[in-house]
mmCIF file of C-alpha atoms and ligand atoms in Angstrom:
data_model
loop_
_atom_site.group_PDB
_atom_site.id
_atom_site.type_symbol
_atom_site.label_atom_id
_atom_site.label_comp_id
_atom_site.label_asym_id
_atom_site.label_seq_id
_atom_site.Cartn_x
_atom_site.Cartn_y
_atom_site.Cartn_z
ATOM 1 C CA UNK P 1 0.000 0.000 0.000
ATOM 2 C CA UNK P 2 1.144 3.484 -0.944
ATOM 3 C CA UNK P 3 -0.126 6.133 1.456
ATOM 4 C CA UNK P 4 -0.343 9.908 1.336
ATOM 5 C CA UNK P 5 2.217 10.187 4.145
ATOM 6 C CA UNK P 6 4.697 8.075 2.186
ATOM 7 C CA UNK P 7 4.278 10.362 -0.814
ATOM 8 C CA UNK P 8 4.721 13.455 1.358
ATOM 9 C CA UNK P 9 8.007 12.084 2.599
ATOM 10 C CA UNK P 10 9.411 10.752 -0.684
ATOM 11 C CA UNK P 11 8.390 13.741 -2.811
ATOM 12 C CA UNK P 12 9.110 16.258 -0.067
ATOM 13 C CA UNK P 13 5.630 17.800 -0.260
ATOM 14 C CA UNK P 14 4.274 20.494 2.032
ATOM 15 C CA UNK P 15 1.106 19.611 3.930
ATOM 16 C CA UNK P 16 -1.214 22.627 3.626
ATOM 17 C CA UNK P 17 -4.266 20.840 5.037
ATOM 18 C CA UNK P 18 -3.888 17.485 6.731
ATOM 19 C CA UNK P 19 -7.503 16.423 6.226
ATOM 20 C CA UNK P 20 -9.014 13.302 7.775
ATOM 21 C CA UNK P 21 -5.838 11.228 7.643
ATOM 22 C CA UNK P 22 -2.487 11.021 5.869
ATOM 23 C CA UNK P 23 -2.632 7.234 6.084
ATOM 24 C CA UNK P 24 -5.151 7.011 3.247
ATOM 25 C CA UNK P 25 -4.097 4.871 0.284
ATOM 26 C CA UNK P 26 -3.272 6.448 -3.081
ATOM 27 C CA UNK P 27 -4.378 4.091 -5.847
ATOM 28 C CA UNK P 28 -3.766 6.271 -8.899
ATOM 29 C CA UNK P 29 -3.049 9.737 -10.207
ATOM 30 C CA UNK P 30 -4.891 12.296 -12.320
ATOM 31 C CA UNK P 31 -3.534 15.602 -13.643
ATOM 32 C CA UNK P 32 -5.815 18.421 -14.802
ATOM 33 C CA UNK P 33 -7.264 21.825 -14.058
ATOM 34 C CA UNK P 34 -10.665 21.776 -15.758
ATOM 35 C CA UNK P 35 -13.096 20.593 -13.116
ATOM 36 C CA UNK P 36 -15.525 18.728 -15.357
ATOM 37 C CA UNK P 37 -12.653 16.811 -16.953
ATOM 38 C CA UNK P 38 -11.490 15.839 -13.499
ATOM 39 C CA UNK P 39 -14.966 14.639 -12.549
ATOM 40 C CA UNK P 40 -15.165 12.696 -15.781
ATOM 41 C CA UNK P 41 -11.758 11.035 -15.732
ATOM 42 C CA UNK P 42 -10.292 10.962 -12.229
ATOM 43 C CA UNK P 43 -10.911 7.794 -10.245
ATOM 44 C CA UNK P 44 -11.694 7.499 -6.594
ATOM 45 C CA UNK P 45 -8.434 7.143 -4.659
ATOM 46 C CA UNK P 46 -6.406 9.155 -7.183
ATOM 47 C CA UNK P 47 -3.921 11.799 -6.136
ATOM 48 C CA UNK P 48 -5.153 14.837 -8.091
ATOM 49 C CA UNK P 49 -2.434 17.208 -9.286
ATOM 50 C CA UNK P 50 -3.591 20.693 -10.293
ATOM 51 C CA UNK P 51 -2.680 24.370 -10.176
ATOM 52 C CA UNK P 52 -6.233 25.330 -9.191
ATOM 53 C CA UNK P 53 -6.473 26.171 -5.494
ATOM 54 C CA UNK P 54 -9.982 27.588 -5.241
ATOM 55 C CA UNK P 55 -12.939 26.460 -3.164
ATOM 56 C CA UNK P 56 -14.621 24.680 -6.069
ATOM 57 C CA UNK P 57 -11.649 22.313 -6.299
ATOM 58 C CA UNK P 58 -12.262 21.287 -2.710
ATOM 59 C CA UNK P 59 -15.895 20.510 -3.598
ATOM 60 C CA UNK P 60 -14.748 18.428 -6.559
ATOM 61 C CA UNK P 61 -12.190 16.553 -4.461
ATOM 62 C CA UNK P 62 -14.874 15.750 -1.903
ATOM 63 C CA UNK P 63 -17.508 14.626 -4.399
ATOM 64 C CA UNK P 64 -15.146 12.650 -6.637
ATOM 65 C CA UNK P 65 -13.496 10.846 -3.691
ATOM 66 C CA UNK P 66 -9.912 11.643 -4.690
ATOM 67 C CA UNK P 67 -7.286 10.712 -2.102
ATOM 68 C CA UNK P 68 -5.794 14.214 -1.964
ATOM 69 C CA UNK P 69 -5.192 17.422 -3.906
ATOM 70 C CA UNK P 70 -1.587 18.245 -4.822
ATOM 71 C CA UNK P 71 -1.004 21.868 -5.838
ATOM 72 C CA UNK P 72 1.980 21.861 -8.189
ATOM 73 C CA UNK P 73 4.239 24.791 -9.154
ATOM 74 C CA UNK P 74 3.597 26.322 -5.724
ATOM 75 C CA UNK P 75 0.086 27.269 -6.867
ATOM 76 C CA UNK P 76 -1.775 29.336 -4.273
ATOM 77 C CA UNK P 77 -4.471 27.853 -2.043
ATOM 78 C CA UNK P 78 -7.255 30.401 -1.445
ATOM 79 C CA UNK P 79 -8.157 31.111 2.194
ATOM 80 C CA UNK P 80 -11.799 30.031 1.835
ATOM 81 C CA UNK P 81 -10.665 26.841 0.079
ATOM 82 C CA UNK P 82 -8.365 26.067 3.000
ATOM 83 C CA UNK P 83 -11.203 26.564 5.483
ATOM 84 C CA UNK P 84 -13.539 24.348 3.493
ATOM 85 C CA UNK P 85 -10.905 21.608 3.159
ATOM 86 C CA UNK P 86 -10.325 21.696 6.909
ATOM 87 C CA UNK P 87 -14.060 21.455 7.548
ATOM 88 C CA UNK P 88 -14.550 18.603 5.057
ATOM 89 C CA UNK P 89 -11.426 16.618 5.893
ATOM 90 C CA UNK P 90 -9.807 16.987 2.464
ATOM 91 C CA UNK P 91 -6.012 16.609 2.337
ATOM 92 C CA UNK P 92 -4.159 19.328 0.384
ATOM 93 C CA UNK P 93 -0.445 19.093 -0.363
ATOM 94 C CA UNK P 94 1.827 21.422 -2.277
ATOM 95 C CA UNK P 95 5.126 21.392 -4.130
ATOM 96 C CA UNK P 96 7.302 23.706 -6.211
ATOM 97 C CA UNK P 97 7.740 20.914 -8.777
ATOM 98 C CA UNK P 98 5.833 20.866 -12.053
ATOM 99 C CA UNK P 99 2.759 18.724 -12.541
ATOM 100 C CA UNK P 100 4.794 16.419 -14.783
ATOM 101 C CA UNK P 101 7.648 15.966 -12.314
ATOM 102 C CA UNK P 102 5.207 15.314 -9.474
ATOM 103 C CA UNK P 103 3.315 12.713 -11.504
ATOM 104 C CA UNK P 104 6.616 11.042 -12.397
ATOM 105 C CA UNK P 105 7.432 10.616 -8.720
ATOM 106 C CA UNK P 106 4.022 9.033 -8.097
ATOM 107 C CA UNK P 107 4.665 6.755 -11.062
ATOM 108 C CA UNK P 108 7.758 5.332 -9.369
ATOM 109 C CA UNK P 109 5.435 3.879 -6.712
ATOM 110 C CA UNK P 110 3.820 1.776 -9.402
ATOM 111 C CA UNK P 111 0.282 3.119 -8.978
ATOM 112 C CA UNK J 1 -47.627 7.846 3.855
ATOM 113 C CA UNK J 2 -44.688 7.219 1.553
ATOM 114 C CA UNK J 3 -41.594 5.522 2.873
ATOM 115 C CA UNK J 4 -39.144 7.632 0.911
ATOM 116 C CA UNK J 5 -36.606 10.070 2.343
ATOM 117 C CA UNK J 6 -37.084 13.566 0.935
ATOM 118 C CA UNK J 7 -34.507 16.343 0.838
ATOM 119 C CA UNK J 8 -34.870 19.894 -0.428
ATOM 120 C CA UNK J 9 -32.229 22.563 -1.089
ATOM 121 C CA UNK J 10 -32.298 26.143 -2.333
ATOM 122 C CA UNK J 11 -29.244 26.908 -4.448
ATOM 123 C CA UNK J 12 -28.197 30.561 -4.467
ATOM 124 C CA UNK J 13 -27.217 32.039 -7.799
ATOM 125 C CA UNK J 14 -24.980 34.695 -6.297
ATOM 126 C CA UNK J 15 -22.491 32.795 -4.269
ATOM 127 C CA UNK J 16 -19.940 30.733 -6.105
ATOM 128 C CA UNK J 17 -18.131 29.781 -2.980
ATOM 129 C CA UNK J 18 -21.201 28.005 -1.618
ATOM 130 C CA UNK J 19 -21.953 26.081 -4.802
ATOM 131 C CA UNK J 20 -21.700 22.395 -4.072
ATOM 132 C CA UNK J 21 -23.337 22.584 -0.668
ATOM 133 C CA UNK J 22 -26.476 20.773 -1.783
ATOM 134 C CA UNK J 23 -24.457 17.995 -3.471
ATOM 135 C CA UNK J 24 -22.144 17.741 -0.482
ATOM 136 C CA UNK J 25 -25.114 17.417 1.832
ATOM 137 C CA UNK J 26 -26.795 14.783 -0.311
ATOM 138 C CA UNK J 27 -23.545 12.833 -0.273
ATOM 139 C CA UNK J 28 -23.473 12.986 3.522
ATOM 140 C CA UNK J 29 -27.049 11.707 3.825
ATOM 141 C CA UNK J 30 -26.439 8.815 1.394
ATOM 142 C CA UNK J 31 -23.356 7.872 3.389
ATOM 143 C CA UNK J 32 -25.355 7.853 6.614
ATOM 144 C CA UNK J 33 -28.016 5.680 5.011
ATOM 145 C CA UNK J 34 -25.239 3.271 4.047
ATOM 146 C CA UNK J 35 -25.402 3.433 0.248
ATOM 147 C CA UNK J 36 -22.694 1.818 -1.855
ATOM 148 C CA UNK J 37 -19.603 4.034 -2.444
ATOM 149 C CA UNK J 38 -19.861 3.903 -6.256
ATOM 150 C CA UNK J 39 -23.514 4.930 -6.155
ATOM 151 C CA UNK J 40 -22.716 7.814 -3.808
ATOM 152 C CA UNK J 41 -19.955 8.980 -6.142
ATOM 153 C CA UNK J 42 -22.223 8.811 -9.212
ATOM 154 C CA UNK J 43 -24.959 10.769 -7.454
ATOM 155 C CA UNK J 44 -22.478 13.306 -6.041
ATOM 156 C CA UNK J 45 -20.794 14.125 -9.339
ATOM 157 C CA UNK J 46 -23.978 14.257 -11.429
ATOM 158 C CA UNK J 47 -25.750 16.434 -8.866
ATOM 159 C CA UNK J 48 -22.775 18.747 -8.472
ATOM 160 C CA UNK J 49 -22.543 19.307 -12.235
ATOM 161 C CA UNK J 50 -26.235 20.171 -12.410
ATOM 162 C CA UNK J 51 -26.047 22.309 -9.265
ATOM 163 C CA UNK J 52 -23.076 24.306 -10.538
ATOM 164 C CA UNK J 53 -24.808 24.758 -13.905
ATOM 165 C CA UNK J 54 -27.757 26.338 -12.097
ATOM 166 C CA UNK J 55 -25.356 28.750 -10.369
ATOM 167 C CA UNK J 56 -23.310 29.625 -13.460
ATOM 168 C CA UNK J 57 -25.971 29.648 -16.151
ATOM 169 C CA UNK J 58 -29.341 30.158 -14.414
ATOM 170 C CA UNK J 59 -28.880 32.324 -11.311
ATOM 171 C CA UNK J 60 -29.674 29.479 -8.916
ATOM 172 C CA UNK J 61 -32.613 27.138 -8.396
ATOM 173 C CA UNK J 62 -33.909 24.314 -6.238
ATOM 174 C CA UNK J 63 -32.899 20.681 -5.736
ATOM 175 C CA UNK J 64 -35.333 17.964 -4.639
ATOM 176 C CA UNK J 65 -34.210 14.495 -3.710
ATOM 177 C CA UNK J 66 -36.408 11.463 -3.142
ATOM 178 C CA UNK J 67 -34.700 8.347 -1.854
ATOM 179 C CA UNK J 68 -36.645 5.101 -2.317
ATOM 180 C CA UNK J 69 -35.536 1.580 -1.360
ATOM 181 C CA UNK J 70 -34.624 0.720 -4.974
ATOM 182 C CA UNK J 71 -33.852 4.074 -6.597
ATOM 183 C CA UNK J 72 -33.071 7.762 -6.048
ATOM 184 C CA UNK J 73 -34.851 10.578 -7.906
ATOM 185 C CA UNK J 74 -33.204 13.996 -8.083
ATOM 186 C CA UNK J 75 -34.858 17.017 -9.697
ATOM 187 C CA UNK J 76 -32.943 20.263 -10.257
ATOM 188 C CA UNK J 77 -35.153 23.141 -11.382
ATOM 189 C CA UNK J 78 -34.276 26.722 -12.264
ATOM 190 C CA UNK J 79 -35.956 29.747 -13.749
ATOM 191 C CA UNK J 80 -32.945 30.783 -15.791
ATOM 192 C CA UNK J 81 -32.668 31.531 -19.510
ATOM 193 C CA UNK J 82 -33.341 27.952 -20.631
ATOM 194 C CA UNK J 83 -31.298 26.048 -23.221
ATOM 195 C CA UNK J 84 -32.003 26.852 -26.872
ATOM 196 C CA UNK J 85 -30.413 23.766 -28.422
ATOM 197 C CA UNK J 86 -30.239 20.855 -25.963
ATOM 198 C CA UNK J 87 -28.542 18.524 -28.424
ATOM 199 C CA UNK J 88 -25.755 21.060 -28.905
ATOM 200 C CA UNK J 89 -25.477 21.724 -25.151
ATOM 201 C CA UNK J 90 -25.070 17.965 -24.545
ATOM 202 C CA UNK J 91 -22.010 17.839 -26.843
ATOM 203 C CA UNK J 92 -18.637 17.508 -25.103
ATOM 204 C CA UNK J 93 -16.823 20.830 -25.371
ATOM 205 C CA UNK J 94 -19.836 23.086 -25.943
ATOM 206 C CA UNK J 95 -19.898 25.889 -23.391
ATOM 207 C CA UNK J 96 -21.180 29.441 -23.068
ATOM 208 C CA UNK J 97 -19.473 29.934 -19.680
ATOM 209 C CA UNK J 98 -18.119 33.472 -19.238
ATOM 210 C CA UNK J 99 -14.395 34.142 -18.725
ATOM 211 C CA UNK J 100 -14.656 34.809 -14.999
ATOM 212 C CA UNK J 101 -15.912 31.282 -14.297
ATOM 213 C CA UNK J 102 -13.517 29.734 -16.816
ATOM 214 C CA UNK J 103 -10.655 31.067 -14.742
ATOM 215 C CA UNK J 104 -12.049 29.019 -11.824
ATOM 216 C CA UNK J 105 -11.820 25.786 -13.808
ATOM 217 C CA UNK J 106 -15.341 25.626 -15.248
ATOM 218 C CA UNK J 107 -16.365 25.904 -18.882
ATOM 219 C CA UNK J 108 -14.935 22.705 -20.341
ATOM 220 C CA UNK J 109 -18.375 21.912 -21.723
ATOM 221 C CA UNK J 110 -18.262 18.551 -19.982
ATOM 222 C CA UNK J 111 -20.884 19.040 -17.280
ATOM 223 C CA UNK J 112 -23.987 17.809 -19.086
ATOM 224 C CA UNK J 113 -22.107 14.862 -20.687
ATOM 225 C CA UNK J 114 -20.845 13.982 -17.204
ATOM 226 C CA UNK J 115 -24.384 13.984 -15.816
ATOM 227 C CA UNK J 116 -25.459 11.626 -18.584
ATOM 228 C CA UNK J 117 -22.473 9.402 -17.873
ATOM 229 C CA UNK J 118 -23.051 9.116 -14.130
ATOM 230 C CA UNK J 119 -26.865 9.052 -13.905
ATOM 231 C CA UNK J 120 -28.852 5.944 -14.886
ATOM 232 C CA UNK J 121 -31.557 8.139 -16.418
ATOM 233 C CA UNK J 122 -31.457 11.828 -17.362
ATOM 234 C CA UNK J 123 -34.260 14.015 -18.729
ATOM 235 C CA UNK J 124 -33.965 17.698 -19.600
ATOM 236 C CA UNK J 125 -37.057 19.883 -19.815
ATOM 237 C CA UNK J 126 -36.214 23.400 -20.910
ATOM 238 C CA UNK J 127 -37.853 26.429 -22.428
ATOM 239 C CA UNK J 128 -36.084 29.590 -23.486
ATOM 240 C CA UNK J 129 -36.977 32.455 -21.150
ATOM 241 C CA UNK J 130 -38.739 30.130 -18.685
ATOM 242 C CA UNK J 131 -36.152 27.801 -17.190
ATOM 243 C CA UNK J 132 -34.659 24.340 -17.090
ATOM 244 C CA UNK J 133 -35.550 21.217 -15.130
ATOM 245 C CA UNK J 134 -33.197 18.245 -15.030
ATOM 246 C CA UNK J 135 -34.570 14.919 -13.776
ATOM 247 C CA UNK J 136 -32.112 12.241 -12.720
ATOM 248 C CA UNK J 137 -32.661 8.658 -11.649
ATOM 249 C CA UNK J 138 -30.153 6.345 -10.000
ATOM 250 C CA UNK J 139 -30.872 2.657 -9.413
ATOM 251 C CA UNK J 140 -29.953 1.114 -6.096
ATOM 252 C CA UNK J 141 -28.683 -2.376 -6.858
HETATM 253 N N1 LIG V 1 -29.370 25.196 -16.083
HETATM 254 C C1 LIG V 1 -28.988 25.757 -17.252
HETATM 255 N N2 LIG V 1 -29.619 26.873 -17.718
HETATM 256 C C2 LIG V 1 -29.242 27.441 -18.886
HETATM 257 N N3 LIG V 1 -28.246 26.964 -19.662
HETATM 258 C C3 LIG V 1 -27.592 25.862 -19.263
HETATM 259 C C4 LIG V 1 -27.928 25.199 -18.047
HETATM 260 N N4 LIG V 1 -27.122 24.117 -17.923
HETATM 261 C C5 LIG V 1 -26.325 24.116 -19.012
HETATM 262 N N5 LIG V 1 -26.609 25.152 -19.834
HETATM 263 C C6 LIG V 1 -25.980 25.449 -21.149
HETATM 264 O O1 LIG V 1 -25.394 24.259 -21.660
HETATM 265 C C7 LIG V 1 -23.972 24.479 -21.861
HETATM 266 C C8 LIG V 1 -23.226 23.190 -21.590
HETATM 267 O O2 LIG V 1 -23.309 22.857 -20.204
HETATM 268 P P1 LIG V 1 -22.145 21.981 -19.552
HETATM 269 O O3 LIG V 1 -22.432 21.805 -18.121
HETATM 270 O O4 LIG V 1 -21.967 20.748 -20.374
HETATM 271 O O5 LIG V 1 -20.848 22.871 -19.770
HETATM 272 P P2 LIG V 1 -20.372 24.178 -18.971
HETATM 273 O O6 LIG V 1 -21.193 24.349 -17.748
HETATM 274 O O7 LIG V 1 -20.362 25.322 -19.919
HETATM 275 O O8 LIG V 1 -18.875 23.801 -18.586
HETATM 276 P P3 LIG V 1 -18.423 22.689 -17.499
HETATM 277 O O9 LIG V 1 -19.659 22.025 -16.986
HETATM 278 O O10 LIG V 1 -17.523 21.741 -18.206
HETATM 279 O O11 LIG V 1 -17.708 23.462 -16.446
HETATM 280 C C9 LIG V 1 -23.619 25.630 -20.966
HETATM 281 O O12 LIG V 1 -22.448 26.315 -21.357
HETATM 282 C C10 LIG V 1 -24.876 26.501 -21.064
HETATM 283 O O13 LIG V 1 -24.872 27.233 -22.271
HETATM 284 MG MG1 LIG V 2 -21.447 22.781 -16.402
#
């Protein structure tokens, strides 16, 4: 099993919002910024990499059952999005790496 | 007396930041009832797409949910501008979303196709200048 906490450690990610638990399993990965594409293509349990840090992304993460949101390229997390994620138990991580480089790291875990 | 569980939500057309509250709440209730995770996800995504469409394109509306032992009915009704060409609106990529909501990640023109994908049945009733009603049905296996 490959957990969020393992990814945080190996990819040196910042934890912006811890959410319910960092011990949740990551079973896949989806990259994208258009919310309807994400809801169409992302699978439950995916780590979702995006540069969108607004409150609607938190709603999408919650409804689509992704394992966590990873904001790449040091994309900004809005204050109201942070509050909503804390209230809903959504995990939000961040990195200065690109979306591609972050996905490549996840790939090395064989998900 | 019917033995269904009924839920009702008013969706504000002003407040983007609150959009998704009805869908989030419905998800919570289905979880409490003990529905299957895939069903909850299908309902959540389809309802969210329709809810956010009411906010973006129709200045808000109402959501009514009826949970029966073997299926869930969800009706989303608005008094917005209506949809002139439903067939066109159902096409992947068709969108009239304004720039300010595109910058938030909406406007891919994938919302209605997503609803069709995740709901077991979908009916759109719409009239230009009057409004739009979307009826969804999900089977409980
Ligand atoms: N409730 C509604 N009232 C009026 N027009 C609507 C309504 N719902 C959808 N439409 C019209 O249908 C189009 C397609 O809707 P759809 O949800 O597929 O895409 P979108 O909302 O533009 O973008 P996305 O859902 O990918 O963020 C919209 O751009 C809009 O013109
Ligand atoms: Mg839409």
